[in-house]
Amino acid sequence: MHIPPEDVVLLQETCGVEFVEELKRQGRDVGWTELRLRRPLWSTPGSSYTGAVLLPVLVAPPPRQLLMKVIPAGSAGREASAHAEALDAVPAFSARHLVGQPYPARDLPDGRTVMFQEVAGASLVHVTPAGSLPPQEQNQVVEKVVRGLLADWNELGLKEAVPEQLTVSRSLTRALGDVWTDGGSLQAFGRRLGVFAPSSPWLYSDGMRLPNPYLLVDGRNPALADPAVPVLHGLGHGDLHLDNILVPRREKVVQPQEYRLIDLCTFSKRADVGGDVATLLLSALLPHVNHPQELPPDQRHALLRFIVDPDASHRTDIVPGVAARVTAVRDTARDVMHGWGDPWDVQLLLSLTAVALRFTTYTKISAAGRTFCARLAAHACGEVLARTQDGGVAARPPIADRDRDSFTMAGFGQEGGRTPVFVPDQGPRGRRWRRETGVPDDRAVLGFGPAHTLVAIDSVGGIRRWTAVGDPLPGVDGRSPRQRLGHQSLVASLTHSVVVARPKELEIVRFPREGGTFRPPSVPLRNGDHFLVTSGGDVFATHDRRHLTVHRFDDGAPIEELTCPPAMAASAVSMDASVVAMARSREVHIHRRGHPPVRWSVANSIPHLRNPLLRMVTPDPGLQLAVSPRGGHVGCVTFEEVVVWSTEDEREVYRRRLTDREAREALGAKWMRLVCTETGTLFWLRRGRLSIPTTDGGTQLQQSGTYADVAVDRDGTLMATLSTEGRLEVWDL
């Protein structure tokens, strides 16, 4: 086979000396006597983003114009076989909208593959990538492509399809593939942003609270629901951006119905049917959002909401033409899939979440463009949860403060951007059940036992119990003397047991599975200076202000002892006591099992007594401490400020000064309770009123009457409240 000398030189420079000999053997096998590069070259020889070398060639006999593609070894090297599989899937569609492989691909000794494709539209001059078209022509093309994908390419498959029920996390993990699994680029990008645990499960976009999409893919955060949704599978291109769609012109007029799809290396017969539609939509929007600066907030917010939850009013804030670009993809797809309706909308939102997350890893997209993609992922998955759960994590309506924006403050889309701001407002959403205990008691204590059972202990040690759905369980009556102090009881989280602090001893009551009650020997207390630490669950702890002792819950035997700081004012432990917090008036000490202790300072002074001279003659004020169930966060409320720390990386994640009203209301409040969830949200009970202090200004929760106690389960998914009138309520968090 003859190859012109100047072409041999160019082929050797771009593909290697040995490649030319392989090419000649290929020519002999198929009967070519001549091969030459088409001049002028269609594009500068070199590598595509996959590293493939693309060269237009003329061969004979018979005389043909082909595109020669040399694919590097590795995963991209399956393009030839994937392309052949796509051509065979639906021959009628392939003849109209794919490019053929008239000659078999050839594997090279070094692992590369060379394939020969027909030229789309039979021309390298009169065919244009859809991404280069003016907006109006581009919209015409994407409408035809979306309709062709769903109504033609997948017509037979969708007629016979049975949806697969997948959890949201499983569906997203599948769609993301290798960018997520095994520490892929998306996980690496997320770690640089600091959006994985212990980050908050919530993010804000223009004042709307949204789920953290990175944690939603992970699927293990108890604060984020992971519902199962029906997902349709079928034929999928896998990388259908606008430049992978070629469109011919005839007499300078674009022919959208004659589009051709190229670069089928990611083709799959078992693809998420919404994936190509979502990729096409986002690639059509990139020219509008891929700039050095983000869109103005009103434009950005309107566009994001128009994509995931369209409202005609959004159009007034969107740049003319961009809304038409969205509807050309989204509405065309819904028109074709109208028989599937609402489930299709949810699947497309899931697909948008996955594609938008994938786009955040593309370095050719600007930081502002990647931030838009991260926002879109949060909005889309928030809408999925809103549509799949009664009372779920809805992204609407927006909260009052429209200026809250995690993405801007966190530097989303920027490598090395600082960790997203703490979003601490995991408030109760829907009430699960309500019961009347019949025993009004302002010193009653509440706690969750195993399997979400609930236990209430009154001020004389009477125990009442309920199942996870509110059915009564056996309990015991109380007896004199009363508990030593308010909240001096604790419920075990692993066994059906309760510990009650009496004046000189700790009484343990167990409820065996076979029925009845069992009371191990009491744990002696040194009267007056020995106290029960009212947190824990797998174990319990006591302190005498000199030493804090961790005890086994079955018999009260001591298993660990820590030295208390001088003048200790408060203490709290995690469920298993692996994290212990002890505090003086202005200093918090954190002990983590297997790690050196950490010490943090806090501001603390009583309102109206903050003059330096007055502080010298007034006693040091107390404070409140809480440790999250698994020990990931420690919270503190003083008379001046509220602070939350992450114990995993020893950083402060939230701090604000208390309002004067909050500080005044804490003065003299009896039996206060501070509870910390695993996400770092604090619940603060004082004077019978429950608030979330980890929001700017504090959030007072709506309630009927006053509360005696509040409890959060070990997973952080349920909260229970007990009113002073004896009303028990269980809420989803």
XYZ file of C-alpha atoms in Angstrom:
733
model
C 0.000 0.000 0.000
C 1.368 3.366 -1.030
C 1.473 6.238 1.471
C 2.998 9.576 0.310
C 6.350 10.247 1.996
C 5.174 13.528 3.562
C 2.217 11.680 5.083
C 4.496 8.928 6.405
C 6.532 11.574 8.245
C 3.414 13.120 9.773
C 2.017 9.722 10.809
C 5.296 8.754 12.428
C 5.414 12.055 14.326
C 1.870 11.762 15.666
C 1.447 7.998 16.067
C 4.925 6.471 16.134
C 7.228 4.760 13.654
C 5.806 1.256 14.220
C 2.273 2.532 13.567
C 2.958 3.055 9.864
C 3.921 -0.600 9.386
C 0.753 -1.733 11.158
C -1.256 0.603 8.962
C 0.252 -0.926 5.841
C -0.632 -4.413 7.066
C -4.185 -3.189 7.676
C -4.311 -1.869 4.108
C -3.152 -5.170 2.632
C -5.779 -7.064 4.648
C -8.674 -4.959 3.318
C -7.329 -4.524 -0.239
C -6.227 -0.880 -0.210
C -3.480 0.117 -2.575
C -3.305 3.745 -1.505
C -3.799 5.756 1.667
C -3.131 9.444 2.026
C -4.021 12.120 4.528
C -6.717 14.473 3.324
C -5.267 17.911 2.567
C -5.775 20.533 3.872
C -5.989 18.742 7.176
C -9.448 18.900 8.716
C -7.880 19.729 12.083
C -4.392 20.025 13.473
C -3.100 16.515 14.193
C -2.896 15.833 17.901
C -4.758 14.333 20.834
C -8.353 14.794 21.863
C -9.286 15.076 25.551
C -9.154 11.258 25.699
C -5.710 11.203 24.094
C -7.043 9.827 20.778
C -5.419 10.946 17.522
C -7.924 11.982 14.826
C -6.868 12.143 11.170
C -8.969 12.344 7.976
C -7.720 9.913 5.307
C -8.493 9.046 1.676
C -8.240 5.342 0.757
C -8.722 3.284 -2.407
C -10.010 1.032 -3.764
C -12.869 1.698 -3.488
C -12.282 5.432 -3.073
C -13.537 6.528 0.345
C -13.108 9.419 2.749
C -12.716 8.125 6.311
C -11.864 9.357 9.747
C -8.971 7.394 11.246
C -8.938 7.330 15.020
C -6.019 5.955 17.033
C -7.251 5.237 20.543
C -4.814 4.904 23.465
C -4.674 1.764 25.568
C -6.948 1.578 28.578
C -10.656 2.092 29.186
C -11.030 4.412 26.217
C -9.723 1.612 24.046
C -13.110 -0.100 24.117
C -14.546 2.566 21.811
C -14.300 0.398 18.718
C -16.246 -2.467 20.306
C -18.707 -0.087 21.983
C -19.275 1.678 18.659
C -19.896 -1.639 16.925
C -22.325 -2.629 19.698
C -24.196 0.652 19.269
C -24.437 0.166 15.505
C -26.008 -3.257 16.003
C -28.491 -2.165 18.697
C -31.088 -0.456 16.458
C -29.917 -0.684 12.821
C -32.540 1.706 11.451
C -31.554 4.435 13.926
C -27.855 3.720 13.383
C -28.167 4.167 9.622
C -29.683 7.621 10.087
C -27.913 8.982 13.151
C -24.629 7.160 13.840
C -21.485 6.906 11.747
C -20.568 3.490 10.398
C -17.401 1.445 10.803
C -16.894 0.099 7.279
C -13.694 -1.713 8.255
C -12.905 -3.722 11.388
C -10.883 -2.065 14.132
C -7.328 -3.272 14.596
C -5.559 -3.799 17.915
C -1.964 -2.604 17.896
C 0.832 -4.464 19.714
C 1.278 -1.633 22.228
C -2.369 -1.844 23.352
C -3.721 0.967 21.210
C -6.603 0.509 18.781
C -7.047 2.003 15.329
C -10.543 2.335 13.924
C -11.949 3.775 10.708
C -15.255 5.608 10.747
C -17.421 7.030 8.050
C -17.457 10.810 7.891
C -20.709 12.153 9.358
C -22.871 13.634 6.614
C -20.193 12.607 4.091
C -18.469 15.971 4.588
C -15.867 17.555 6.796
C -16.766 20.975 5.381
C -20.547 21.143 5.504
C -21.015 19.434 8.890
C -20.950 21.416 12.152
C -20.826 20.374 15.841
C -24.069 21.400 17.520
C -22.071 23.363 20.079
C -20.973 25.766 17.339
C -24.500 26.559 16.150
C -26.388 29.778 16.969
C -28.852 29.346 19.871
C -32.007 29.066 17.759
C -30.516 26.402 15.487
C -29.039 24.654 18.506
C -32.485 24.420 20.109
C -33.883 22.852 16.949
C -31.139 20.240 16.987
C -31.438 19.287 20.661
C -35.210 18.876 20.301
C -34.624 16.410 17.450
C -31.886 14.600 19.344
C -33.907 14.224 22.562
C -36.922 12.980 20.634
C -34.716 10.590 18.663
C -33.036 9.209 21.791
C -36.286 8.430 23.581
C -38.831 7.851 20.810
C -36.640 6.106 18.217
C -33.427 4.699 19.670
C -35.123 3.481 22.870
C -38.616 2.937 21.477
C -38.628 -0.864 21.601
C -36.629 -1.069 24.823
C -38.933 1.330 26.684
C -42.021 -0.546 25.519
C -40.701 -3.667 27.223
C -38.883 -1.969 30.128
C -39.576 -2.762 33.778
C -38.362 0.011 36.117
C -35.750 -0.970 38.675
C -36.299 0.238 42.235
C -33.073 1.877 43.384
C -32.276 4.015 46.373
C -31.224 7.543 45.523
C -27.645 6.864 46.666
C -27.427 3.640 44.648
C -28.795 5.308 41.519
C -26.328 8.194 41.830
C -23.400 5.888 42.533
C -24.165 3.857 39.414
C -24.564 6.954 37.264
C -21.291 8.469 38.496
C -19.301 5.268 38.011
C -15.553 5.579 38.194
C -15.520 9.291 39.070
C -17.013 8.248 42.426
C -15.854 4.700 43.140
C -12.382 3.817 44.396
C -11.547 7.386 45.340
C -12.380 8.819 41.901
C -12.031 12.437 40.870
C -15.389 13.453 42.357
C -14.459 12.103 45.774
C -11.082 13.820 45.556
C -12.771 17.078 44.547
C -15.288 16.773 47.392
C -12.532 16.171 49.930
C -10.724 19.322 48.790
C -13.950 21.259 49.285
C -14.557 19.702 52.691
C -18.121 18.642 51.836
C -17.910 15.097 53.204
C -18.528 14.119 56.831
C -18.257 15.774 59.284
C -19.623 18.537 57.064
C -23.267 19.510 57.474
C -25.871 17.568 55.466
C -27.396 20.902 54.492
C -26.212 23.648 52.140
C -27.763 26.953 51.174
C -28.294 28.440 47.725
C -29.793 31.926 47.886
C -31.462 31.203 51.206
C -32.898 27.797 50.259
C -31.889 24.900 52.454
C -30.784 22.001 50.263
C -29.285 18.564 50.890
C -25.540 18.230 50.498
C -25.380 16.189 47.241
C -21.994 14.676 48.058
C -23.336 13.182 51.282
C -26.487 12.079 49.460
C -24.385 10.002 47.051
C -22.548 8.534 50.021
C -25.918 7.487 51.422
C -24.808 7.059 55.031
C -25.810 10.337 56.649
C -28.757 9.703 58.987
C -30.099 13.233 58.477
C -30.622 12.663 54.732
C -33.356 10.369 53.490
C -32.439 7.734 50.897
C -35.767 6.743 49.315
C -36.152 4.124 46.588
C -37.271 5.435 43.198
C -38.125 3.653 39.920
C -35.379 4.019 37.290
C -35.705 3.130 33.602
C -32.702 1.718 31.767
C -31.996 1.518 28.054
C -29.556 2.513 25.339
C -27.321 5.403 26.246
C -24.514 7.337 24.559
C -22.937 8.151 27.924
C -21.245 11.438 26.968
C -23.753 13.307 24.842
C -22.477 16.861 24.985
C -23.148 19.229 22.089
C -19.810 18.668 20.379
C -20.585 14.959 20.091
C -23.535 15.839 17.830
C -22.684 16.689 14.224
C -25.243 18.412 12.015
C -25.001 18.929 8.219
C -25.944 22.071 6.330
C -27.575 22.044 2.933
C -27.444 25.283 0.988
C -26.177 26.858 4.224
C -29.327 25.759 6.084
C -28.844 23.460 9.078
C -30.597 20.088 8.833
C -31.434 19.182 12.444
C -33.200 15.942 11.512
C -29.971 14.599 9.979
C -27.853 14.816 13.134
C -25.154 12.211 13.782
C -23.835 11.067 17.156
C -20.108 10.437 17.497
C -17.624 9.284 20.165
C -19.557 6.285 21.440
C -16.830 4.900 23.703
C -19.196 5.153 26.712
C -22.192 3.516 24.982
C -24.195 1.134 27.163
C -27.241 -1.045 26.631
C -28.085 -0.669 30.328
C -27.748 3.071 30.800
C -29.857 5.449 32.860
C -32.255 6.705 30.175
C -32.225 10.172 31.732
C -28.436 10.465 31.639
C -28.090 11.564 27.999
C -30.934 14.065 28.364
C -29.340 15.570 31.483
C -25.884 15.744 29.867
C -27.340 17.457 26.823
C -29.203 19.980 28.969
C -26.199 20.915 31.069
C -23.830 21.135 28.088
C -26.350 23.456 26.386
C -26.271 25.710 29.468
C -22.488 25.811 29.861
C -21.917 28.736 27.454
C -24.237 30.793 29.658
C -22.723 29.868 33.044
C -19.081 29.071 32.234
C -17.610 32.517 32.882
C -15.083 33.927 35.358
C -17.902 35.294 37.532
C -21.157 33.684 38.619
C -24.457 34.951 37.284
C -26.138 37.689 39.326
C -28.014 36.041 42.222
C -31.526 36.711 40.889
C -30.667 35.321 37.441
C -28.859 32.340 38.907
C -31.628 31.456 41.338
C -34.359 31.817 38.706
C -32.461 29.594 36.252
C -31.751 26.887 38.841
C -35.368 26.751 39.962
C -36.623 26.876 36.353
C -34.590 23.753 35.609
C -35.780 21.691 38.589
C -39.194 23.188 39.480
C -40.265 25.463 36.604
C -42.499 28.447 37.184
C -43.472 30.902 34.468
C -42.463 33.756 36.770
C -38.835 32.564 36.599
C -38.591 33.660 32.964
C -38.588 37.352 33.880
C -35.190 36.970 35.602
C -33.594 34.626 33.054
C -31.625 35.991 30.104
C -33.800 35.696 26.961
C -33.058 32.525 25.043
C -31.698 30.534 27.980
C -35.151 29.453 29.137
C -35.862 28.266 25.590
C -32.654 26.223 25.732
C -33.871 24.490 28.904
C -37.351 23.776 27.574
C -35.969 22.457 24.280
C -34.436 19.592 26.253
C -36.600 19.179 29.342
C -40.049 19.670 27.837
C -39.306 17.628 24.740
C -38.231 14.719 26.919
C -41.336 15.002 29.090
C -43.547 15.134 26.005
C -42.070 11.855 24.750
C -42.238 10.255 28.219
C -45.710 11.586 29.084
C -47.001 8.071 29.759
C -44.465 7.684 32.595
C -45.052 11.239 33.838
C -44.083 11.998 37.433
C -41.610 9.084 37.845
C -39.829 10.336 34.723
C -39.511 13.817 36.260
C -37.876 12.318 39.356
C -35.512 10.188 37.257
C -34.449 13.197 35.205
C -33.786 15.171 38.405
C -31.618 12.309 39.670
C -29.794 12.219 36.339
C -29.231 15.977 36.551
C -27.757 15.519 40.030
C -25.263 12.930 38.795
C -24.308 14.816 35.625
C -23.929 18.129 37.463
C -21.644 16.491 40.040
C -19.589 14.961 37.260
C -19.248 18.384 35.617
C -17.823 19.835 38.860
C -14.689 17.763 38.243
C -14.011 19.134 34.738
C -11.029 21.466 34.907
C -11.905 23.048 31.540
C -14.966 24.542 33.205
C -14.396 27.757 35.164
C -14.711 27.898 38.946
C -17.976 29.826 38.519
C -19.243 27.174 36.079
C -18.393 24.334 38.455
C -20.046 26.211 41.303
C -23.210 26.489 39.206
C -23.052 22.731 38.614
C -22.687 22.096 42.366
C -25.672 24.351 43.023
C -27.702 22.530 40.379
C -26.857 19.157 41.932
C -28.086 20.393 45.327
C -31.273 21.886 43.885
C -32.019 18.780 41.813
C -31.505 16.248 44.612
C -33.419 18.506 47.001
C -36.331 18.388 44.592
C -36.027 14.583 44.395
C -36.358 14.291 48.175
C -39.184 16.816 48.233
C -41.147 14.790 45.676
C -40.523 11.362 47.159
C -41.243 11.944 50.845
C -44.186 13.267 52.787
C -42.740 16.056 54.845
C -39.305 15.275 53.408
C -36.312 17.507 52.898
C -38.033 19.989 50.625
C -35.970 22.654 48.917
C -38.963 24.959 49.052
C -40.200 27.310 50.317
C -37.104 29.473 50.835
C -36.252 30.619 54.317
C -36.535 34.241 55.258
C -32.823 35.057 54.929
C -32.154 34.986 51.192
C -28.552 36.088 51.713
C -27.464 32.754 53.207
C -25.329 31.054 50.601
C -23.012 28.181 51.472
C -21.623 28.032 47.953
C -20.368 31.595 47.911
C -18.973 31.487 51.420
C -17.365 28.085 50.932
C -15.749 28.775 47.574
C -17.489 25.875 45.837
C -15.851 24.912 42.565
C -12.458 26.196 43.703
C -9.744 23.784 44.679
C -8.472 24.706 48.078
C -11.647 26.662 48.863
C -12.364 26.728 52.558
C -14.753 24.294 54.154
C -18.461 25.056 53.625
C -19.997 27.034 56.438
C -21.813 25.164 59.154
C -25.544 24.967 58.344
C -26.949 24.135 61.757
C -30.741 24.124 61.515
C -31.752 20.471 61.579
C -35.136 21.175 63.083
C -38.068 18.811 63.584
C -40.051 18.238 60.381
C -43.054 15.949 60.865
C -44.629 14.472 63.987
C -44.681 10.661 64.033
C -46.904 10.078 67.040
C -48.251 11.627 70.195
C -49.327 10.116 73.521
C -50.554 11.366 76.889
C -48.524 9.872 79.737
C -51.080 10.928 82.330
C -48.357 12.103 84.713
C -47.595 15.853 84.671
C -44.103 16.370 86.067
C -41.759 19.273 85.376
C -38.754 17.155 86.449
C -39.443 14.149 84.190
C -36.612 12.820 82.031
C -36.816 11.409 78.497
C -34.563 9.063 76.500
C -34.426 6.679 73.538
C -33.731 3.009 74.181
C -32.889 0.198 71.723
C -34.793 0.066 68.397
C -36.213 3.591 68.885
C -38.139 2.620 72.002
C -38.890 5.625 74.196
C -38.594 5.895 77.978
C -39.841 8.559 80.391
C -38.736 8.661 84.052
C -40.658 10.824 86.499
C -39.176 12.638 89.487
C -39.664 9.668 91.845
C -38.108 7.137 89.456
C -41.320 5.826 87.885
C -40.548 4.434 84.418
C -42.909 4.423 81.435
C -41.942 2.893 78.088
C -43.244 2.824 74.514
C -42.365 1.028 71.284
C -41.072 2.830 68.198
C -44.685 3.325 67.026
C -46.069 4.454 70.382
C -47.499 1.242 71.816
C -47.036 0.953 75.618
C -44.406 -1.375 77.103
C -44.125 -2.614 80.704
C -42.681 -0.127 83.193
C -42.413 0.308 86.953
C -43.840 2.705 89.512
C -41.634 5.167 91.329
C -40.817 5.373 95.004
C -39.408 7.799 97.497
C -37.030 9.457 97.774
C -37.181 11.658 94.688
C -34.316 12.057 92.238
C -31.541 14.211 93.605
C -31.767 16.941 90.957
C -33.587 17.662 87.754
C -32.623 15.436 84.801
C -30.734 12.993 87.014
C -31.752 9.886 85.053
C -30.369 8.221 81.942
C -31.756 5.681 79.452
C -29.524 2.926 78.043
C -29.280 2.776 74.239
C -28.236 -0.884 73.829
C -30.253 -2.627 76.550
C -33.660 -1.967 78.045
C -32.233 -0.343 81.163
C -32.501 2.900 83.111
C -30.271 4.481 85.750
C -31.817 6.840 88.353
C -29.825 9.050 90.722
C -31.149 8.910 94.292
C -29.643 10.908 97.198
C -26.958 8.316 98.085
C -26.963 5.834 95.228
C -27.553 5.126 91.559
C -30.421 2.728 91.006
C -30.263 0.568 87.838
C -33.514 -0.950 86.560
C -33.416 -3.520 83.755
C -36.305 -4.920 81.725
C -35.383 -8.468 80.583
C -36.878 -9.811 77.362
C -38.705 -12.564 79.255
C -40.588 -9.954 81.294
C -40.504 -8.402 84.744
C -37.737 -6.204 86.098
C -34.242 -6.815 87.433
C -32.360 -4.463 89.766
C -28.599 -5.004 90.087
C -26.935 -3.760 93.291
C -26.987 0.014 93.551
C -23.909 2.107 92.769
C -22.977 4.151 95.870
C -22.721 7.932 95.578
C -20.825 10.144 97.947
C -23.675 12.323 99.105
C -23.616 15.911 97.945
C -20.589 15.856 95.663
C -21.151 12.928 93.314
C -23.324 13.354 90.207
C -24.645 11.406 87.240
C -23.522 12.728 83.844
C -26.822 12.937 81.995
C -25.527 11.853 78.599
C -24.161 8.600 77.249
C -26.238 5.519 76.494
C -24.010 2.534 75.783
C -22.349 3.306 79.121
C -22.946 5.915 81.810
C -20.645 8.239 83.709
C -20.493 9.899 87.126
C -18.221 12.578 88.551
C -17.328 14.041 91.928
C -15.752 17.207 90.401
C -12.322 15.587 90.832
C -12.682 12.464 88.714
C -15.116 11.422 85.993
C -15.775 7.665 86.001
C -17.277 5.666 83.140
C -19.436 2.698 84.219
C -20.878 -0.382 82.562
C -24.620 -0.145 82.211
C -25.410 -3.750 83.200
C -23.982 -3.638 86.729
C -22.474 -0.169 87.204
C -18.876 -1.448 87.348
C -16.271 1.265 86.639
C -14.312 0.843 83.377
C -12.455 4.150 82.921
C -11.517 7.220 84.956
C -10.492 10.722 83.851
C -9.242 13.662 85.896
C -11.621 16.623 85.953
C -10.342 20.168 85.386
C -10.291 22.429 88.478
C -13.634 24.042 89.309
C -15.472 21.915 86.743
C -18.803 23.485 85.784
C -20.256 21.004 83.238
C -19.636 17.621 81.628
C -21.032 15.457 78.817
C -20.048 12.190 77.119
C -20.798 10.474 73.820
C -22.847 7.257 73.706
C -19.804 5.049 74.281
C -17.806 7.664 76.238
C -15.109 7.652 73.539
C -15.469 11.451 73.611
C -15.762 13.207 76.974
C -16.233 16.954 77.364
C -15.579 18.723 80.675
C -15.574 22.467 81.168
C -14.623 25.192 83.528
C -16.418 28.505 83.245
C -14.364 29.692 80.254
C -12.466 26.601 79.139
C -13.659 23.371 77.515
C -11.553 20.186 77.735
C -12.163 17.424 75.155
C -10.877 13.887 75.756
C -10.949 11.495 72.781
C -10.051 7.875 73.338
C -6.702 7.145 71.685
C -5.912 10.840 71.018
C -4.300 13.616 73.037
C -6.776 15.940 74.824
C -7.823 19.237 73.254
C -8.603 22.482 75.072
C -10.714 25.390 73.766
C -11.545 28.761 75.271
C -15.011 30.325 75.425
C -16.322 33.724 76.437
C -18.609 33.652 79.460
C -19.946 36.426 81.658
C -23.323 37.283 83.133
C -25.344 40.045 81.456
C -25.186 43.417 83.274
C -22.090 42.161 85.152
C -19.617 42.323 82.305
C -17.735 45.299 83.687
C -14.165 44.111 84.481
C -14.439 45.403 88.057
C -17.733 43.606 88.662
C -16.350 40.379 87.194
C -13.643 40.397 89.868
C -16.199 40.177 92.698
C -18.846 37.913 91.103
C -18.564 34.127 90.893
C -17.665 32.485 87.611
C -20.850 31.692 85.664
C -21.747 28.188 84.576
C -22.329 26.855 81.082
C -23.960 23.990 79.161
C -22.143 21.176 77.318
C -23.347 18.517 74.871
C -21.608 15.782 72.874
C -23.219 14.245 69.783
C -24.146 10.540 70.077
C -21.111 9.246 68.168
C -18.853 12.026 69.410
C -18.370 13.860 66.101
C -19.325 17.256 67.543
C -19.173 19.018 70.902
C -21.473 21.973 71.601
C -21.255 24.610 74.304
C -23.599 27.422 75.359
C -22.358 30.020 77.836
C -23.984 33.262 78.958
C -22.184 35.007 76.083
C -21.910 32.660 73.121
C -22.683 29.351 71.464
C -19.855 27.290 69.960
C -19.683 23.961 68.116
C -16.473 22.036 67.470
C -15.743 19.041 65.245
C -13.776 16.441 67.179
C -12.580 14.590 64.068
C -10.398 17.409 62.776
C -10.252 19.630 65.877
C -11.789 22.656 64.221
C -14.369 25.164 65.305
C -17.340 24.880 62.953
C -19.715 27.429 64.486
C -19.552 30.352 66.894
C -21.828 33.291 67.534
C -22.573 35.696 70.352
C -25.861 35.194 72.180
C -28.451 37.904 71.914
C -29.162 39.841 75.103
C -32.565 38.164 75.309
C -31.053 34.664 75.105
C -28.529 35.484 77.809
C -31.167 36.984 80.108
C -33.543 34.032 79.651
C -30.795 31.622 80.722
C -30.355 33.390 84.078
C -31.823 31.315 86.857
C -33.370 28.783 84.456
C -33.851 25.448 86.224
C -32.875 22.070 84.808
C -31.626 23.291 81.471
C -30.819 20.717 78.797
C -28.450 21.029 75.818
C -28.580 18.302 73.150
C -26.201 17.925 70.183
C -27.034 15.938 67.037
C -24.441 14.133 64.970
C -24.527 16.965 62.416
C -23.675 19.515 65.099
C -27.116 21.085 65.495
C -27.826 22.087 69.102
C -31.205 21.976 70.838
C -31.391 24.141 73.957
C -34.155 23.708 76.518
C -34.491 26.534 79.068
C -37.518 27.721 81.026
C -39.530 25.005 79.269
C -38.941 26.519 75.818
C -36.970 24.698 73.123
C -34.765 26.551 70.648
C -32.006 25.895 68.125
C -29.139 28.169 69.188
C -26.951 27.172 66.234
C -28.708 29.626 63.915
C -28.045 33.323 63.658
C -30.098 34.931 66.416
C -31.371 31.515 67.546
C -34.551 29.826 66.364
C -37.378 29.416 68.870
C -39.362 26.315 67.912
C -43.125 26.418 67.868
C -44.591 24.406 70.708
C -47.728 24.026 72.768
C -47.111 24.478 76.482
C -43.728 24.010 78.133
C -41.318 21.087 77.867
C -39.827 19.122 80.739
C -37.242 17.371 78.580
C -36.070 16.670 75.036
C -34.099 13.732 73.571
C -32.545 12.803 70.206
C -31.958 9.181 69.160
C -28.465 7.850 68.492
C -28.897 8.048 64.685
C -30.004 11.669 64.765
C -33.218 10.875 62.868
C -35.790 11.246 65.677
C -36.445 13.779 68.398
C -38.840 13.354 71.328
C -40.317 16.029 73.569
C -42.095 15.623 76.897
C -44.268 18.472 78.123
C -44.672 19.421 81.772
C -48.343 18.390 81.368
C -47.291 14.839 80.406
C -47.710 15.033 76.628
C -45.167 12.928 74.720
C -44.408 13.641 71.031
C -41.946 12.032 68.599
C -40.701 13.961 65.562
C -38.655 13.233 62.446
C -35.481 15.294 62.128
